[in-house]
Short mmCIF file of C-alpha atoms in Angstrom, two decimals:
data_model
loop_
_atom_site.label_atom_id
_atom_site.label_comp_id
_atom_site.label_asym_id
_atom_site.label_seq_id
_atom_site.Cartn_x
_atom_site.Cartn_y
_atom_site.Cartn_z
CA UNK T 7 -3.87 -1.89 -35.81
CA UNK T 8 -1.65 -3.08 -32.71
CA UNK T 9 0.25 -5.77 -33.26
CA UNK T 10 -0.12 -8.94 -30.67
CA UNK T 11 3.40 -9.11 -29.51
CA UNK T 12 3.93 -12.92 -29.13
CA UNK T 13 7.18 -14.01 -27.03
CA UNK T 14 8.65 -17.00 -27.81
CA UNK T 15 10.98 -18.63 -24.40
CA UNK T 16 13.91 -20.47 -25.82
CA UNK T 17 16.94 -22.23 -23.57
CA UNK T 18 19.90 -24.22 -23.94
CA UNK T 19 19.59 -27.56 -25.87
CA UNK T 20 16.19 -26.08 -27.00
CA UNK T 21 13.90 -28.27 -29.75
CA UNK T 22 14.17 -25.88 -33.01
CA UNK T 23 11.02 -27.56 -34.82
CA UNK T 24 9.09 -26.14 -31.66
CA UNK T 25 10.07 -22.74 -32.04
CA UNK T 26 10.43 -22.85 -36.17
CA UNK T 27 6.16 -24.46 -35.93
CA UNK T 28 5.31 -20.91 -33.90
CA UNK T 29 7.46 -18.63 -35.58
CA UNK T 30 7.06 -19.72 -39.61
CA UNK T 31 3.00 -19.80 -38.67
CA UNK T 32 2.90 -16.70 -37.22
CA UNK T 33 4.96 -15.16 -40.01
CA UNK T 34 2.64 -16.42 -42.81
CA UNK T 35 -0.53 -14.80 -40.42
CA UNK T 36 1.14 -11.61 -41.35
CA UNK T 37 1.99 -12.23 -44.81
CA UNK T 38 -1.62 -13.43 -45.39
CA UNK T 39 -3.29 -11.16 -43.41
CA UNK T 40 -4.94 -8.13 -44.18
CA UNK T 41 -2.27 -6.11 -42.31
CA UNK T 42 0.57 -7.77 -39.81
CA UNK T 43 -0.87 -8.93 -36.91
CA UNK T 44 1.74 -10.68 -34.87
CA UNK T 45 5.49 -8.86 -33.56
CA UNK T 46 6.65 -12.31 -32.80
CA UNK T 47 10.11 -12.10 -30.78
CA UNK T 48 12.55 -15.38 -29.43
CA UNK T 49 13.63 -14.89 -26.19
CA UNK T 50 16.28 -16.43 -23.69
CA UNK T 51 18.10 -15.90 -20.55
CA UNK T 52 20.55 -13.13 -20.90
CA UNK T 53 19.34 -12.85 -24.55
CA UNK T 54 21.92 -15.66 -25.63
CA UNK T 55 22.18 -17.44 -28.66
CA UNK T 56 19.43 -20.72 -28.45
CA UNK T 57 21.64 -23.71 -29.77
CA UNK T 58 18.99 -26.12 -30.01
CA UNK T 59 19.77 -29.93 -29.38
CA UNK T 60 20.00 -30.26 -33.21
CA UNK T 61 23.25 -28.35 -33.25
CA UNK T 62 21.71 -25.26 -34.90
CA UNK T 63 22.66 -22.17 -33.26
CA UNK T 64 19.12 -19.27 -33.13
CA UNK T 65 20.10 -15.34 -32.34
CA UNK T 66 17.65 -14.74 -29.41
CA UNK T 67 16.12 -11.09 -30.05
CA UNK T 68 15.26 -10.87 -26.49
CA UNK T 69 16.64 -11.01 -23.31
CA UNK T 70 14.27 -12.65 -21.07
CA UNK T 71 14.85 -10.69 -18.03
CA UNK T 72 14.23 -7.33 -19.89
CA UNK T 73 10.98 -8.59 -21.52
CA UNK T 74 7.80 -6.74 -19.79
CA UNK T 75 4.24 -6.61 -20.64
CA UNK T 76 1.30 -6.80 -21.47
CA UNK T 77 2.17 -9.64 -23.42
CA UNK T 78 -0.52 -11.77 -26.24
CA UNK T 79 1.07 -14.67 -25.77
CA UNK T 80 3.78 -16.44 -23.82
CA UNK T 81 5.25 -19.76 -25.22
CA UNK T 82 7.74 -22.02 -23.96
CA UNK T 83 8.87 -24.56 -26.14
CA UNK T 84 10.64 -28.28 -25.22
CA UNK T 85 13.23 -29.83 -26.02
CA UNK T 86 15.52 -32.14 -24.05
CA UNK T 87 17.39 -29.43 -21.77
CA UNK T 88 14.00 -28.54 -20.56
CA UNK T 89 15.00 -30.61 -17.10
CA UNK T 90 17.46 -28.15 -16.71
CA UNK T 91 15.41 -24.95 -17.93
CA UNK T 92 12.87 -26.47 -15.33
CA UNK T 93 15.07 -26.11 -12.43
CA UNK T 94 16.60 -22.73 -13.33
CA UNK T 95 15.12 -20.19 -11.04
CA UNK T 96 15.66 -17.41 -13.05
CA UNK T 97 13.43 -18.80 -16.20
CA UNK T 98 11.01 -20.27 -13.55
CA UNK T 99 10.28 -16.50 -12.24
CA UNK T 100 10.88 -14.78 -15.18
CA UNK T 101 8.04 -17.03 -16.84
CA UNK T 102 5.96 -16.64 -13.84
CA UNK T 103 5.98 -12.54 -13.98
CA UNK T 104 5.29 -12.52 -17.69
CA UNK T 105 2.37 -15.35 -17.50
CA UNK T 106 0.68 -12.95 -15.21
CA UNK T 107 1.25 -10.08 -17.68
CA UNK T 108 0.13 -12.32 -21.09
CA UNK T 109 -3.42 -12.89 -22.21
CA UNK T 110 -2.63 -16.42 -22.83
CA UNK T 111 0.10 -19.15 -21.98
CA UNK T 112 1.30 -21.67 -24.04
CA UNK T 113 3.60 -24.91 -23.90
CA UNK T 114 4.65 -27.31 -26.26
CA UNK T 115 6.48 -30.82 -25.94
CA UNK T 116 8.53 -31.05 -22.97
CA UNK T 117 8.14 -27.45 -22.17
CA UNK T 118 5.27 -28.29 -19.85
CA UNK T 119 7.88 -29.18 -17.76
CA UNK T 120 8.92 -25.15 -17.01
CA UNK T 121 5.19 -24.17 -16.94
CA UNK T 122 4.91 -26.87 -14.15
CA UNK T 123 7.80 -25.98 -12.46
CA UNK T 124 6.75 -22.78 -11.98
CA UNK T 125 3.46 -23.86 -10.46
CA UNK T 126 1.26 -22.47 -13.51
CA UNK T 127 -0.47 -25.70 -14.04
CA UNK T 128 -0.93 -27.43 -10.56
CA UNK T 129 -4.76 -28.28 -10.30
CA UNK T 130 -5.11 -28.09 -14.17
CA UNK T 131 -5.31 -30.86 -17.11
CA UNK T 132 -2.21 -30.62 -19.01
CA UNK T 133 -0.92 -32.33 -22.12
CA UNK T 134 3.14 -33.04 -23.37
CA UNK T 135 4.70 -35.50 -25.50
CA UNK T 136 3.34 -39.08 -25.38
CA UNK T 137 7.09 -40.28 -24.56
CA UNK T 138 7.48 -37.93 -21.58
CA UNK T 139 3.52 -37.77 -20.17
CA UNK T 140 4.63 -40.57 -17.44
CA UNK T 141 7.69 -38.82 -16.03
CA UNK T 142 6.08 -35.49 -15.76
CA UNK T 143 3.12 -36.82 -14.08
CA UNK T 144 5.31 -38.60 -11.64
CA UNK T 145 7.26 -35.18 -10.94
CA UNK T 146 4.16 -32.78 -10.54
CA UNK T 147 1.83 -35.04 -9.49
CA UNK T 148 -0.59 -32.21 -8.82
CA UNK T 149 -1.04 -30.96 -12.71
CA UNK T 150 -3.12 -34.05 -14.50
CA UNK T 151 -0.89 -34.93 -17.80
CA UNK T 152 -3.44 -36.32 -20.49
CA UNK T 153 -0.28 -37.94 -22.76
CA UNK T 154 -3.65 -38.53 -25.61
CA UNK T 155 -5.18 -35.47 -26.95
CA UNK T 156 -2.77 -32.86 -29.89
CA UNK T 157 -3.50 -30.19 -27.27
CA UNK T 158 -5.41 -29.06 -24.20
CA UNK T 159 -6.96 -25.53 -23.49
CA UNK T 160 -7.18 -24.86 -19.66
CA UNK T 161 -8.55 -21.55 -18.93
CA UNK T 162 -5.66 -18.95 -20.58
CA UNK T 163 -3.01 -21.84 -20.33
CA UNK T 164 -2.14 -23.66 -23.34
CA UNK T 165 -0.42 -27.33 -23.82
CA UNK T 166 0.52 -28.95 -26.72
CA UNK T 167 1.98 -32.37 -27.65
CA UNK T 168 5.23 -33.15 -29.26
CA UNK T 169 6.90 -31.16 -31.85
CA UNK T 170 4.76 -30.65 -35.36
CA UNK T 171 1.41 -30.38 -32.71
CA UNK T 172 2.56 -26.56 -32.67
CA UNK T 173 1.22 -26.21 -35.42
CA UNK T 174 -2.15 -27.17 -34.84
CA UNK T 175 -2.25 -25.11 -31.57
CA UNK T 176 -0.89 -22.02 -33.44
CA UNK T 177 -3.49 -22.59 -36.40
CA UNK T 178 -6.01 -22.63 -33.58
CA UNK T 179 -4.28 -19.50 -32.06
CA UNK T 180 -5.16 -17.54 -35.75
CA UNK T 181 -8.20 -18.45 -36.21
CA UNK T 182 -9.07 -17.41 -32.88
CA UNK T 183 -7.33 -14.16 -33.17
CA UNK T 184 -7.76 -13.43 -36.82
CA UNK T 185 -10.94 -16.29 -38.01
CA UNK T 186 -11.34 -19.19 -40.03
CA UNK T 187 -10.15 -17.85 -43.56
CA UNK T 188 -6.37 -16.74 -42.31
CA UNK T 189 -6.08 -20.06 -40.56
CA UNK T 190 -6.95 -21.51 -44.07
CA UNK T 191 -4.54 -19.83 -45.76
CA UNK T 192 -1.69 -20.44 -43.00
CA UNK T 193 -2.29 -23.73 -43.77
CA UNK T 194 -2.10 -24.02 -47.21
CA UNK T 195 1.20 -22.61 -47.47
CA UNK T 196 2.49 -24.97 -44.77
CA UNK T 197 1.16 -27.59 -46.61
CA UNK T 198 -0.68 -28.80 -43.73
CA UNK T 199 -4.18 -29.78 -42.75
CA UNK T 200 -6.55 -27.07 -41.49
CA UNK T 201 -6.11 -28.25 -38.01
CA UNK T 202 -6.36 -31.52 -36.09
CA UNK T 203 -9.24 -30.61 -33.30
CA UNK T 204 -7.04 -30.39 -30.22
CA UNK T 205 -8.38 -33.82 -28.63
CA UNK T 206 -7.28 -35.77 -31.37
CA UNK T 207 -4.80 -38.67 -30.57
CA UNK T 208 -0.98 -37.92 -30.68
CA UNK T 209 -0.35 -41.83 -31.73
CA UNK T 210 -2.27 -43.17 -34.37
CA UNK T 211 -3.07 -47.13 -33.84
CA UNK T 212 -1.75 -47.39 -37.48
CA UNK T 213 1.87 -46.28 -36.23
CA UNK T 214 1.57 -48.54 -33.57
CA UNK T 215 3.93 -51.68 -34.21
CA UNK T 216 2.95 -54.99 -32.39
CA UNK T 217 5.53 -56.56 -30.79
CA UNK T 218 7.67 -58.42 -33.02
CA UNK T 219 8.05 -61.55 -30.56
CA UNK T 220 3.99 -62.41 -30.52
CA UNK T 221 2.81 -63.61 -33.84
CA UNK T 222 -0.09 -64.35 -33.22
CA UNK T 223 -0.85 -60.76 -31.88
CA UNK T 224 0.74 -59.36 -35.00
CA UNK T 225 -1.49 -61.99 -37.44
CA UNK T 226 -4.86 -60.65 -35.61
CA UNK T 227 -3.97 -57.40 -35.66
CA UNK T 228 -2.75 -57.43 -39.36
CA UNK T 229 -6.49 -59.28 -40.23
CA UNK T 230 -8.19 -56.34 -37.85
CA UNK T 231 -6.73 -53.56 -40.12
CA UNK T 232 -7.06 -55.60 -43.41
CA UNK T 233 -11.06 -56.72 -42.68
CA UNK T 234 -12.40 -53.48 -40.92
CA UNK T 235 -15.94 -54.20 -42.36
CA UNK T 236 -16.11 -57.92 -41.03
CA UNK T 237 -17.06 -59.75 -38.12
CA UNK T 238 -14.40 -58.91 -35.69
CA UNK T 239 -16.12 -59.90 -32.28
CA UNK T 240 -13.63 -61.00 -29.70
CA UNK T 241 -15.51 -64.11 -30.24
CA UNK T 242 -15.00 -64.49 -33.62
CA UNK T 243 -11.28 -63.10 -33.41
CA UNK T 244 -10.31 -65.49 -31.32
CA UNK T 245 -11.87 -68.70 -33.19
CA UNK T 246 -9.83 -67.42 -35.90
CA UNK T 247 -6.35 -67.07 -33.68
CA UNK T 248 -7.19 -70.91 -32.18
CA UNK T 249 -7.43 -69.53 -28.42
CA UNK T 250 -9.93 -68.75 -26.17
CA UNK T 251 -11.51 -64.75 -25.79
CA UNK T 252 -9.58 -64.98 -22.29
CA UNK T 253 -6.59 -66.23 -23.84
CA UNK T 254 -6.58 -63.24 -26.34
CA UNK T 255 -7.59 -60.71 -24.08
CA UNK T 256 -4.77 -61.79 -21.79
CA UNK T 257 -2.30 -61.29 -24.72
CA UNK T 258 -3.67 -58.23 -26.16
CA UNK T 259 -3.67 -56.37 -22.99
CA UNK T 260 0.01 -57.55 -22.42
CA UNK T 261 1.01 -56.43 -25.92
CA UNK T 262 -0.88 -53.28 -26.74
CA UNK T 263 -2.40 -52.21 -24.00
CA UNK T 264 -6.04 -52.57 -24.32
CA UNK T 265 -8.54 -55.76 -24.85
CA UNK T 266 -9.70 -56.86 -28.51
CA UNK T 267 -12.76 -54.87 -28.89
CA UNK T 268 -11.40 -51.22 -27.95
CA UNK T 269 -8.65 -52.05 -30.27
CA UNK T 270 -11.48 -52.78 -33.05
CA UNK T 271 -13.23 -49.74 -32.02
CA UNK T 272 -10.46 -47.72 -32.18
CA UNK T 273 -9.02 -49.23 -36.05
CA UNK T 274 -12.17 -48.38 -37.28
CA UNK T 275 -12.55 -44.76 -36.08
CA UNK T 276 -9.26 -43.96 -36.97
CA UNK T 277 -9.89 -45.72 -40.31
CA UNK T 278 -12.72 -43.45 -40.98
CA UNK T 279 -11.14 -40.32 -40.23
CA UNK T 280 -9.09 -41.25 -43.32
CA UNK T 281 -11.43 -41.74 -45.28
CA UNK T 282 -13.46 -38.78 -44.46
CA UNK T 283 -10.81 -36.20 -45.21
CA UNK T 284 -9.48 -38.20 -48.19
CA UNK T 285 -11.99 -38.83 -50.11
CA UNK T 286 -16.09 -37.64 -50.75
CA UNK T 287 -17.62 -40.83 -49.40
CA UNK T 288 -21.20 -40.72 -48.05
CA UNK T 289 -21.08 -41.13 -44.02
CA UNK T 290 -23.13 -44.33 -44.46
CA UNK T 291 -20.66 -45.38 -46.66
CA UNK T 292 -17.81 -44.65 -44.67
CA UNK T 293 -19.61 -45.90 -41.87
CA UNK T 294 -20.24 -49.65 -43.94
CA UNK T 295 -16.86 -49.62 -45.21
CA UNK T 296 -15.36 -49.22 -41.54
CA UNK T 297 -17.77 -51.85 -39.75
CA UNK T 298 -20.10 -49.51 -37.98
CA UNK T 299 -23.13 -50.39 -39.78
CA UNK T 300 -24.61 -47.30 -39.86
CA UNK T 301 -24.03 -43.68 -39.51
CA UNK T 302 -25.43 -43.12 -36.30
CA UNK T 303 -23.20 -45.71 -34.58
CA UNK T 304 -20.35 -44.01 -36.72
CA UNK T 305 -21.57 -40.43 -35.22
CA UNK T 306 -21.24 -42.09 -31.95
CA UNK T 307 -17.69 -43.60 -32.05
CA UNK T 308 -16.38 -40.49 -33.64
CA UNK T 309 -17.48 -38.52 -31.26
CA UNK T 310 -16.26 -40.83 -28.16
CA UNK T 311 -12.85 -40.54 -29.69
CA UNK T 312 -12.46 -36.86 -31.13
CA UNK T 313 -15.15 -35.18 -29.48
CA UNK T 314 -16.82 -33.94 -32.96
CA UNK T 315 -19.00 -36.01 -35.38
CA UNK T 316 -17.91 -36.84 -38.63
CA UNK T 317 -19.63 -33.47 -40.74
CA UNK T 318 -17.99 -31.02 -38.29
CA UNK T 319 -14.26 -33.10 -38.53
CA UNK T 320 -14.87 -33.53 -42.45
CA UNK T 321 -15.61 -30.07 -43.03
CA UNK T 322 -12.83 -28.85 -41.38
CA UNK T 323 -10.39 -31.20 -42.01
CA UNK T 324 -10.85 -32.68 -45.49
CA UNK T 325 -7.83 -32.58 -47.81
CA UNK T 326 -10.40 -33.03 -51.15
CA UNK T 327 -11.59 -29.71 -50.69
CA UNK T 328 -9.00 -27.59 -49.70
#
């Protein structure tokens, strides 16, 4: 069997979880797999040593310039001297030629940047890290950065979020190239989930902090989380806060972004992807326990947000059965 040959572009001040996320995955495919399926190789400019912006120092095994095709896959990973990978002609053109000579291409974190710099995703949807999304989009306004989903498939171009979402889009890379089964067992010895489905959220609205200065922000929010399955109209919400639905609107939008209700909507989704890949709960339960009333209404807020129903994301995702 012929190996996929899988090229890994690394730089200066490169992020080493990026690369380590594609590597270590890859590696396990071939430990797992029925035979090796992946000649996975880290490349750089003159075939340097990577020091990545942790200090650590990587022994390239390719020189970029030397690397021909027909390449599997391309990948060029973040980090924070992508700005100056981006605007290095010679890893621009070098990842041009060997984009048109790969099956697929692939970015993660900041390393969008290079792919857009060397004009691979202008007219195409595009995802990076959360923190960067705004200052790409400003720089190539003609690729459309979604700063929300884990990753986005465009065609043969690949782009993932920040740092650990390499893993999901390399899981989704095996199972693709090798099935289902593989991908399982990749991810049991990472110790990971399955997957997250590529349009799931990079920032969970339980990491989200309210600012410290409002309390009366923080005290709604705190009572959202804490009473998923009651009443929490903006109506009601804002009885209980002792202002008016404009009032609370106004200062929800100012603090987190969005008015009461989506941020209801959105606690409650999220709260039931919990709960369906942590424990056996009936959908109608999860669905009563969450504040959707019923299933259906459940099926259709799930999908909204993650773009599968509940079975499909349970059965895929659920840490009780794997």
């Amino acid at each position: 069997m012929t190996q996929r040959r899988v090229v890994v572009v690394g730089y200066e001040a490169a992020e080493l979880l990026d690369i380590a996320c594609i590597t270590t995955s890859l590696e396990i495919a071939n430990l797992h797999g029925a035979s090796p399926a992946y000649d996975v190789r880290l490349a750089s400019p003159g075939g340097r040593p990577v020091r990545c912006c942790s200090g650590l120092t990587l022994l390239a095994q390719e020189t970029l310039e030397r690397v021909t095709g027909p390449l599997d896959t391309l990948v060029v990973v973040g980090g924070t001297g992508h700005a100056a990978a981006a605007g290095n002609r010679l890893i621009l053109g070098h990842v041009r030629r060997l984009s048109r000579e790969s099956r697929r291409t692939a970015s993660v974190c900041t390393g969008a940047s290079v792919l857009a710099a060397a004009g691979l995703l202008d007219g195409r949807r595009a995802t990076t890290h959360w923190r960067w999304a705004p200052s790409l989009a400003a720089r190539y306004p003609k690729v459309v950065f979604d700063p929300d989903p884990i990753f986005i498939r465009d065609g043969g171009l690949c782009t993932a979020a920040g740092v650990t979402s390499a893993l999901d889009l390399t899981l989704a890379f095996v199972e693709e190239d090798e099935g289902a089964a593989l991908a399982r067992s990749v991810a049991r010895n990472l110790v990971t989930y399955l997957q997250r489905p590529g349009n799931q959220a990079q920032v969970s609205m339980f990491t989200d902090i309210p600012p410290p200065d409002n309390d009366l922000v923080r005290r709604t929010v705190d009572h959202v989380t804490g009473h998923l399955d009651a009443d929490l109209s903006t109506a009601v919400l804002a009885a209980r806060a002792g202002v008016s639905e404009r009032h609370l609107t106004r200062l929800f939008l100012r603090h987190l972004g969005q008015p009461p209700a989506r941020f209801v909507r959105r606690a409650r989704v999220e709260a039931a992807a919990h709960l369906l890949v942590s424990t056996t709960l009936p959908l109608a339960a999860v669905a009563s326990r969450c504040g959707f009333g019923t299933a259906e209404t459940l099926r259709q807020a799930f999908v909204a947000r993650y773009g599968v129903p509940p079975s499909r994301y349970r059965a895929t995702h659920s840490s009780v059965n794997a």
